[in-house]
Amino acid sequence: MIAMVHGFDDSSAAAHRLARELGVGCRPIALHRFPDGESLVRVQPSSGTAIVYRTLDHPNEKLVDLFLAASALRDGGARTIILVAPYLAYMRQDIAFAPGEAVSQKVIGRLIAAHFDGLITVDPHLHRTRDLCNVVPGIDALAVSAADTIATMLRADVTPDTVLIGPDSESRLWVASVAASLGLEMLVGEKRRLGDREVELAIPDIARVRGRPAILVDDLISSGATLLRCAGLLRAAGAVRIEAVATHCLAGLHDLAALTHGGIARIRSTDTVAGPTACGPIAPALAQALRQFPAAHDVRTCA
Ligand code: R5P
């Protein structure tokens, strides 16, 4: 039995990159959308470990397709089915912030656990739920860190006087790891979200950026509001050049243009989500995780 990567059209290039890293084959998952919006999913048979690759930006339709693909792979004889979702959606709503709200993290996590035997993702936005295993009860789960990938992206051209900035306490983990690996100074902001595109932010000791380059480091660029607010503060504090780097960039072209207009000279992200900022290859880190993954027995034997 041999492992195989299965990729949807929208993640095909990334699925092939992972398959190459693992030294296994990559098969397409065919998707037909009926006129009424329903999906027909067709997979190719897989007898060993089936690695289903799909990143979950714009998740609503993608999730249904994924569950259909997992079911078809199981019916076709796959022994173990692992979901590799480099960006894992619905992780931010981990409690009901107001009465009547669904706890999306719990709902989506349980659905994934019901269809897959394992989950690998990158820097999931776990805040109050510390452990990814608690999100997908009963299956193996691994959160890969993009910190090394980000450090490699920055290493080529970062100068020693650069200050790394984490916009909020949740980003401390990423910024501390990248700063330690590059030997750079770091600052961490304090953020309060007021709405989808409205944040209140302060950066203690921000005066330290005067006359120095600053790079914002975060797990996620969504609307871009967080980075835009940070950039304004850094400009006012006298930073000479402002850049941003994130694990996942979900922002559309309009929001990216607003960030450029707001003074961010360069925006980079890993390629967990395809787009104009995606330049840090995450496939090597995913392949390494898969080789150590308890559920993926036959991956270890591949080249
Ligand atoms: C929040 O805690 C995250 O780390 C990001 O800072 C946040 O999700 C970014 O969202 P936006 O780009 O919409 O401000």
CSV table of C-alpha atoms and ligand atoms in Angstrom, one decimal:
chain,number,residue,atom,x,y,z
A,1,MET,CA,0.0,0.0,0.0
A,2,ILE,CA,1.2,3.4,-0.8
A,3,ALA,CA,0.3,6.9,0.2
A,4,MET,CA,-1.2,9.3,-2.3
A,5,VAL,CA,-2.0,13.0,-2.3
A,6,HIS,CA,-5.5,14.0,-3.6
A,7,GLY,CA,-6.0,17.6,-4.6
A,8,PHE,CA,-8.9,19.7,-5.8
A,9,ASP,CA,-8.4,21.9,-8.9
A,10,ASP,CA,-8.1,25.1,-6.8
A,11,SER,CA,-5.2,23.6,-4.7
A,12,SER,CA,-3.7,21.5,-7.5
A,13,ALA,CA,-0.3,23.3,-7.7
A,14,ALA,CA,0.2,23.2,-3.9
A,15,ALA,CA,-1.0,19.6,-3.7
A,16,HIS,CA,1.6,18.6,-6.4
A,17,ARG,CA,4.3,20.5,-4.4
A,18,LEU,CA,3.5,18.5,-1.3
A,19,ALA,CA,3.4,15.2,-3.3
A,20,ARG,CA,6.9,16.0,-4.8
A,21,GLU,CA,8.3,16.7,-1.3
A,22,LEU,CA,6.9,13.3,-0.1
A,23,GLY,CA,7.9,11.4,-3.2
A,24,VAL,CA,4.3,10.1,-3.7
A,25,GLY,CA,1.8,10.5,-6.5
A,26,CYS,CA,-0.8,13.2,-6.8
A,27,ARG,CA,-4.3,12.5,-8.1
A,28,PRO,CA,-7.0,15.1,-9.0
A,29,ILE,CA,-10.3,15.2,-7.2
A,30,ALA,CA,-12.9,16.1,-9.9
A,31,LEU,CA,-15.6,18.5,-8.9
A,32,HIS,CA,-18.8,19.2,-10.8
A,33,ARG,CA,-21.1,22.0,-9.6
A,34,PHE,CA,-24.8,21.3,-10.6
A,35,PRO,CA,-26.9,24.2,-11.7
A,36,ASP,CA,-28.6,24.3,-8.3
A,37,GLY,CA,-25.3,24.6,-6.5
A,38,GLU,CA,-24.9,21.1,-5.3
A,39,SER,CA,-21.5,19.4,-5.7
A,40,LEU,CA,-20.6,16.1,-7.4
A,41,VAL,CA,-17.2,14.9,-6.2
A,42,ARG,CA,-15.2,12.0,-7.9
A,43,VAL,CA,-12.0,10.7,-6.5
A,44,GLN,CA,-9.5,8.1,-7.7
A,45,PRO,CA,-9.1,5.0,-5.6
A,46,SER,CA,-6.5,4.9,-2.9
A,47,SER,CA,-5.7,1.8,-0.9
A,48,GLY,CA,-3.2,3.2,1.6
A,49,THR,CA,-3.1,6.6,3.2
A,50,ALA,CA,-5.1,9.2,1.3
A,51,ILE,CA,-3.8,12.7,1.9
A,52,VAL,CA,-6.6,15.1,0.9
A,53,TYR,CA,-5.1,18.6,0.3
A,54,ARG,CA,-7.2,21.6,0.4
A,55,THR,CA,-6.7,25.0,2.0
A,56,LEU,CA,-9.8,26.4,3.6
A,57,ASP,CA,-10.0,30.0,2.7
A,58,HIS,CA,-13.6,30.7,1.5
A,59,PRO,CA,-14.6,27.6,3.4
A,60,ASN,CA,-18.3,27.2,3.1
A,61,GLU,CA,-18.6,25.3,-0.2
A,62,LYS,CA,-15.1,23.8,0.2
A,63,LEU,CA,-16.0,22.0,3.4
A,64,VAL,CA,-19.0,20.2,1.9
A,65,ASP,CA,-16.8,19.1,-1.1
A,66,LEU,CA,-14.2,17.8,1.4
A,67,PHE,CA,-16.6,15.6,3.3
A,68,LEU,CA,-17.9,14.2,0.1
A,69,ALA,CA,-14.3,13.4,-1.1
A,70,ALA,CA,-13.5,11.7,2.3
A,71,SER,CA,-16.6,9.6,2.0
A,72,ALA,CA,-15.8,8.6,-1.6
A,73,LEU,CA,-12.2,7.7,-0.7
A,74,ARG,CA,-13.4,5.6,2.2
A,75,ASP,CA,-15.9,3.8,0.0
A,76,GLY,CA,-13.1,3.2,-2.5
A,77,GLY,CA,-10.9,1.4,0.0
A,78,ALA,CA,-8.6,4.1,1.5
A,79,ARG,CA,-7.3,2.8,4.8
A,80,THR,CA,-6.5,6.1,6.4
A,81,ILE,CA,-7.6,9.6,5.3
A,82,ILE,CA,-5.7,12.6,6.4
A,83,LEU,CA,-6.8,16.2,5.7
A,84,VAL,CA,-4.0,18.6,5.0
A,85,ALA,CA,-5.6,22.0,5.3
A,86,PRO,CA,-2.8,24.5,5.4
A,87,TYR,CA,-5.2,27.3,6.3
A,88,LEU,CA,-7.9,26.0,8.7
A,89,ALA,CA,-11.0,28.1,8.7
A,90,TYR,CA,-13.5,28.8,11.5
A,91,MET,CA,-10.9,28.7,14.3
A,92,ARG,CA,-11.4,32.2,15.7
A,93,GLN,CA,-15.0,31.7,17.0
A,94,ASP,CA,-14.0,29.4,19.9
A,95,ILE,CA,-16.6,30.6,22.3
A,96,ALA,CA,-20.0,32.3,22.0
A,97,PHE,CA,-19.0,36.0,22.4
A,98,ALA,CA,-22.7,36.9,22.7
A,99,PRO,CA,-25.8,34.8,23.6
A,100,GLY,CA,-27.1,32.8,20.7
A,101,GLU,CA,-23.9,32.6,18.7
A,102,ALA,CA,-22.7,29.3,17.3
A,103,VAL,CA,-19.2,28.1,18.5
A,104,SER,CA,-18.0,27.6,14.9
A,105,GLN,CA,-14.6,26.1,16.0
A,106,LYS,CA,-16.4,23.2,17.8
A,107,VAL,CA,-18.9,22.6,15.0
A,108,ILE,CA,-16.4,22.5,12.2
A,109,GLY,CA,-13.8,20.6,14.2
A,110,ARG,CA,-16.3,17.8,15.0
A,111,LEU,CA,-17.3,17.5,11.3
A,112,ILE,CA,-13.7,17.2,10.3
A,113,ALA,CA,-13.1,14.6,13.0
A,114,ALA,CA,-16.2,12.6,11.8
A,115,HIS,CA,-14.8,12.3,8.2
A,116,PHE,CA,-11.0,12.1,8.5
A,117,ASP,CA,-8.5,10.1,10.6
A,118,GLY,CA,-6.0,12.9,10.9
A,119,LEU,CA,-5.6,16.6,10.4
A,120,ILE,CA,-2.5,18.7,9.6
A,121,THR,CA,-2.7,22.4,9.4
A,122,VAL,CA,-0.4,25.4,9.8
A,123,ASP,CA,-0.6,28.0,12.6
A,124,PRO,CA,-4.3,27.6,13.4
A,125,HIS,CA,-5.7,30.5,15.2
A,126,LEU,CA,-6.2,28.8,18.5
A,127,HIS,CA,-6.7,31.3,21.2
A,128,ARG,CA,-8.5,29.8,24.2
A,129,THR,CA,-8.4,26.2,22.9
A,130,ARG,CA,-4.7,25.6,23.2
A,131,ASP,CA,-4.5,22.2,21.7
A,132,LEU,CA,-5.6,21.3,18.1
A,133,CYS,CA,-6.4,17.8,19.3
A,134,ASN,CA,-9.3,19.3,21.4
A,135,VAL,CA,-10.7,20.8,18.2
A,136,VAL,CA,-10.9,17.5,16.4
A,137,PRO,CA,-11.8,15.0,19.1
A,138,GLY,CA,-10.6,11.4,18.6
A,139,ILE,CA,-8.3,11.8,15.6
A,140,ASP,CA,-4.6,12.6,15.3
A,141,ALA,CA,-4.0,16.3,14.7
A,142,LEU,CA,-0.8,18.4,14.2
A,143,ALA,CA,-0.3,22.1,14.0
A,144,VAL,CA,2.8,22.9,11.9
A,145,SER,CA,4.6,26.2,12.7
A,146,ALA,CA,5.4,28.5,9.8
A,147,ALA,CA,8.0,30.3,12.0
A,148,ASP,CA,11.0,28.7,10.2
A,149,THR,CA,9.5,29.3,6.8
A,150,ILE,CA,9.0,33.0,7.7
A,151,ALA,CA,12.5,33.3,9.1
A,152,THR,CA,14.0,31.8,5.9
A,153,MET,CA,11.9,34.3,3.9
A,154,LEU,CA,13.2,37.2,5.9
A,155,ARG,CA,16.8,36.1,6.4
A,156,ALA,CA,17.9,36.9,2.8
A,157,ASP,CA,17.5,40.7,3.1
A,158,VAL,CA,16.8,41.7,6.7
A,159,THR,CA,19.2,44.1,8.3
A,160,PRO,CA,20.4,43.7,12.0
A,161,ASP,CA,18.7,47.0,13.1
A,162,THR,CA,15.2,45.8,12.0
A,163,VAL,CA,12.5,45.6,14.7
A,164,LEU,CA,9.9,42.9,14.4
A,165,ILE,CA,6.4,43.9,15.5
A,166,GLY,CA,3.7,41.6,16.6
A,167,PRO,CA,0.4,43.5,16.5
A,168,ASP,CA,-1.3,41.8,19.5
A,169,SER,CA,-0.6,39.4,22.3
A,170,GLU,CA,-1.8,36.4,20.2
A,171,SER,CA,1.0,37.1,17.7
A,172,ARG,CA,3.7,37.0,20.4
A,173,LEU,CA,4.3,33.3,19.7
A,174,TRP,CA,5.2,33.8,16.1
A,175,VAL,CA,7.1,37.0,16.4
A,176,ALA,CA,9.2,35.7,19.3
A,177,SER,CA,10.2,32.6,17.4
A,178,VAL,CA,11.1,34.5,14.2
A,179,ALA,CA,13.0,37.2,16.2
A,180,ALA,CA,15.0,34.5,18.1
A,181,SER,CA,15.9,32.8,14.9
A,182,LEU,CA,17.1,36.0,13.2
A,183,GLY,CA,18.5,37.6,16.4
A,184,LEU,CA,16.3,40.7,16.0
A,185,GLU,CA,14.6,43.0,18.5
A,186,MET,CA,10.8,42.7,18.9
A,187,LEU,CA,7.9,44.6,20.2
A,188,VAL,CA,4.3,43.3,20.8
A,189,GLY,CA,1.2,45.5,20.5
A,190,GLU,CA,-2.0,45.6,22.5
A,191,LYS,CA,-5.1,45.3,20.3
A,192,ARG,CA,-8.8,45.6,20.9
A,193,ARG,CA,-11.1,44.7,18.0
A,194,LEU,CA,-14.1,46.9,17.7
A,195,GLY,CA,-15.5,45.5,14.5
A,196,ASP,CA,-14.6,43.5,11.3
A,197,ARG,CA,-12.5,46.4,10.0
A,198,GLU,CA,-12.0,48.4,13.1
A,199,VAL,CA,-9.3,47.9,15.7
A,200,GLU,CA,-7.8,49.9,18.6
A,201,LEU,CA,-4.1,49.4,18.9
A,202,ALA,CA,-1.1,50.6,21.0
A,203,ILE,CA,2.5,49.4,20.7
A,204,PRO,CA,4.4,49.8,24.0
A,205,ASP,CA,8.0,51.2,23.5
A,206,ILE,CA,7.2,52.1,19.9
A,207,ALA,CA,9.8,54.9,20.1
A,208,ARG,CA,12.4,52.2,19.6
A,209,VAL,CA,11.5,52.0,15.9
A,210,ARG,CA,12.7,55.6,15.1
A,211,GLY,CA,15.1,55.6,12.2
A,212,ARG,CA,14.9,51.8,11.9
A,213,PRO,CA,13.2,49.3,9.5
A,214,ALA,CA,10.1,47.6,11.0
A,215,ILE,CA,8.5,44.3,9.9
A,216,LEU,CA,5.1,43.4,11.1
A,217,VAL,CA,4.7,39.6,11.8
A,218,ASP,CA,1.3,38.0,12.2
A,219,ASP,CA,-0.5,34.7,11.7
A,220,LEU,CA,-3.2,36.1,9.5
A,221,ILE,CA,-4.0,39.0,7.3
A,222,SER,CA,-7.7,39.0,6.8
A,223,SER,CA,-9.3,42.5,6.2
A,224,GLY,CA,-5.9,44.1,6.8
A,225,ALA,CA,-7.3,46.4,9.5
A,226,THR,CA,-4.8,45.3,12.1
A,227,LEU,CA,-1.7,45.9,9.9
A,228,LEU,CA,-3.1,49.2,8.6
A,229,ARG,CA,-3.5,50.5,12.1
A,230,CYS,CA,0.0,49.3,13.0
A,231,ALA,CA,1.6,50.8,10.0
A,232,GLY,CA,0.0,54.2,10.9
A,233,LEU,CA,1.6,54.0,14.4
A,234,LEU,CA,5.0,52.9,13.0
A,235,ARG,CA,5.1,55.7,10.5
A,236,ALA,CA,4.2,58.3,13.1
A,237,ALA,CA,6.9,56.9,15.4
A,238,GLY,CA,9.6,57.4,12.6
A,239,ALA,CA,10.2,53.9,11.2
A,240,VAL,CA,12.2,54.2,8.0
A,241,ARG,CA,10.6,51.3,6.1
A,242,ILE,CA,7.6,49.1,7.0
A,243,GLU,CA,7.1,45.6,5.7
A,244,ALA,CA,4.7,42.8,6.7
A,245,VAL,CA,4.9,39.1,6.7
A,246,ALA,CA,2.2,36.6,7.7
A,247,THR,CA,1.6,32.9,7.7
A,248,HIS,CA,-1.7,33.2,5.9
A,249,CYS,CA,-2.9,36.1,3.7
A,250,LEU,CA,-6.7,36.0,2.9
A,251,ALA,CA,-6.9,39.7,2.0
A,252,GLY,CA,-8.2,40.6,-1.5
A,253,LEU,CA,-6.5,43.0,-3.9
A,254,HIS,CA,-8.5,46.0,-2.7
A,255,ASP,CA,-7.4,45.4,0.9
A,256,LEU,CA,-3.8,44.8,-0.1
A,257,ALA,CA,-3.8,48.0,-2.1
A,258,ALA,CA,-5.0,49.8,1.0
A,259,LEU,CA,-2.1,48.4,3.0
A,260,THR,CA,0.4,49.6,0.3
A,261,HIS,CA,-1.3,53.0,0.4
A,262,GLY,CA,-1.0,52.9,4.2
A,263,GLY,CA,2.8,52.8,4.0
A,264,ILE,CA,3.6,49.0,4.0
A,265,ALA,CA,6.3,48.7,1.3
A,266,ARG,CA,6.2,45.0,0.9
A,267,ILE,CA,3.7,42.3,2.1
A,268,ARG,CA,4.8,38.6,2.0
A,269,SER,CA,3.1,35.4,3.2
A,270,THR,CA,3.7,31.7,3.0
A,271,ASP,CA,1.9,29.9,0.2
A,272,THR,CA,-0.7,28.3,2.6
A,273,VAL,CA,-3.2,30.4,0.6
A,274,ALA,CA,-2.4,31.2,-3.0
A,275,GLY,CA,-2.2,34.9,-4.0
A,276,PRO,CA,0.0,37.8,-4.8
A,277,THR,CA,1.8,37.8,-1.5
A,278,ALA,CA,2.4,34.0,-1.3
A,279,CYS,CA,6.1,33.4,-1.7
A,280,GLY,CA,7.2,31.2,1.2
A,281,PRO,CA,6.9,27.5,0.4
A,282,ILE,CA,5.2,25.6,3.1
A,283,ALA,CA,5.4,22.1,1.5
A,284,PRO,CA,8.7,21.1,3.1
A,285,ALA,CA,7.3,21.8,6.6
A,286,LEU,CA,4.1,19.9,5.8
A,287,ALA,CA,6.0,16.9,4.4
A,288,GLN,CA,8.2,16.8,7.5
A,289,ALA,CA,5.0,16.8,9.6
A,290,LEU,CA,3.4,14.0,7.6
A,291,ARG,CA,6.5,11.8,7.9
A,292,GLN,CA,6.2,12.0,11.7
A,293,PHE,CA,2.4,11.7,11.7
A,294,PRO,CA,1.1,8.7,13.7
A,295,ALA,CA,-1.8,8.1,11.3
A,296,ALA,CA,0.3,8.2,8.1
A,297,HIS,CA,2.1,4.8,8.3
A,298,ASP,CA,3.0,4.4,4.6
A,299,VAL,CA,4.2,8.0,4.2
A,300,ARG,CA,7.4,7.2,6.1
A,301,THR,CA,8.4,4.6,3.6
A,302,CYS,CA,8.2,6.9,0.6
A,303,ALA,CA,11.3,8.7,-0.8
B,1,R5P,C1,-6.0,38.2,15.3
B,1,R5P,O1,-5.9,38.0,16.5
B,1,R5P,C2,-5.0,37.7,14.3
B,1,R5P,O2,-3.8,37.4,14.8
B,1,R5P,C3,-4.9,38.7,13.2
B,1,R5P,O3,-4.2,39.9,13.7
B,1,R5P,C4,-6.2,39.1,12.7
B,1,R5P,O4,-7.0,38.0,12.4
B,1,R5P,C5,-6.1,40.0,11.4
B,1,R5P,O5,-7.3,40.3,11.0
B,1,R5P,P1,-7.5,41.6,10.1
B,1,R5P,O6,-6.5,41.6,9.0
B,1,R5P,O7,-8.9,41.6,9.7
B,1,R5P,O8,-7.3,42.8,11.1
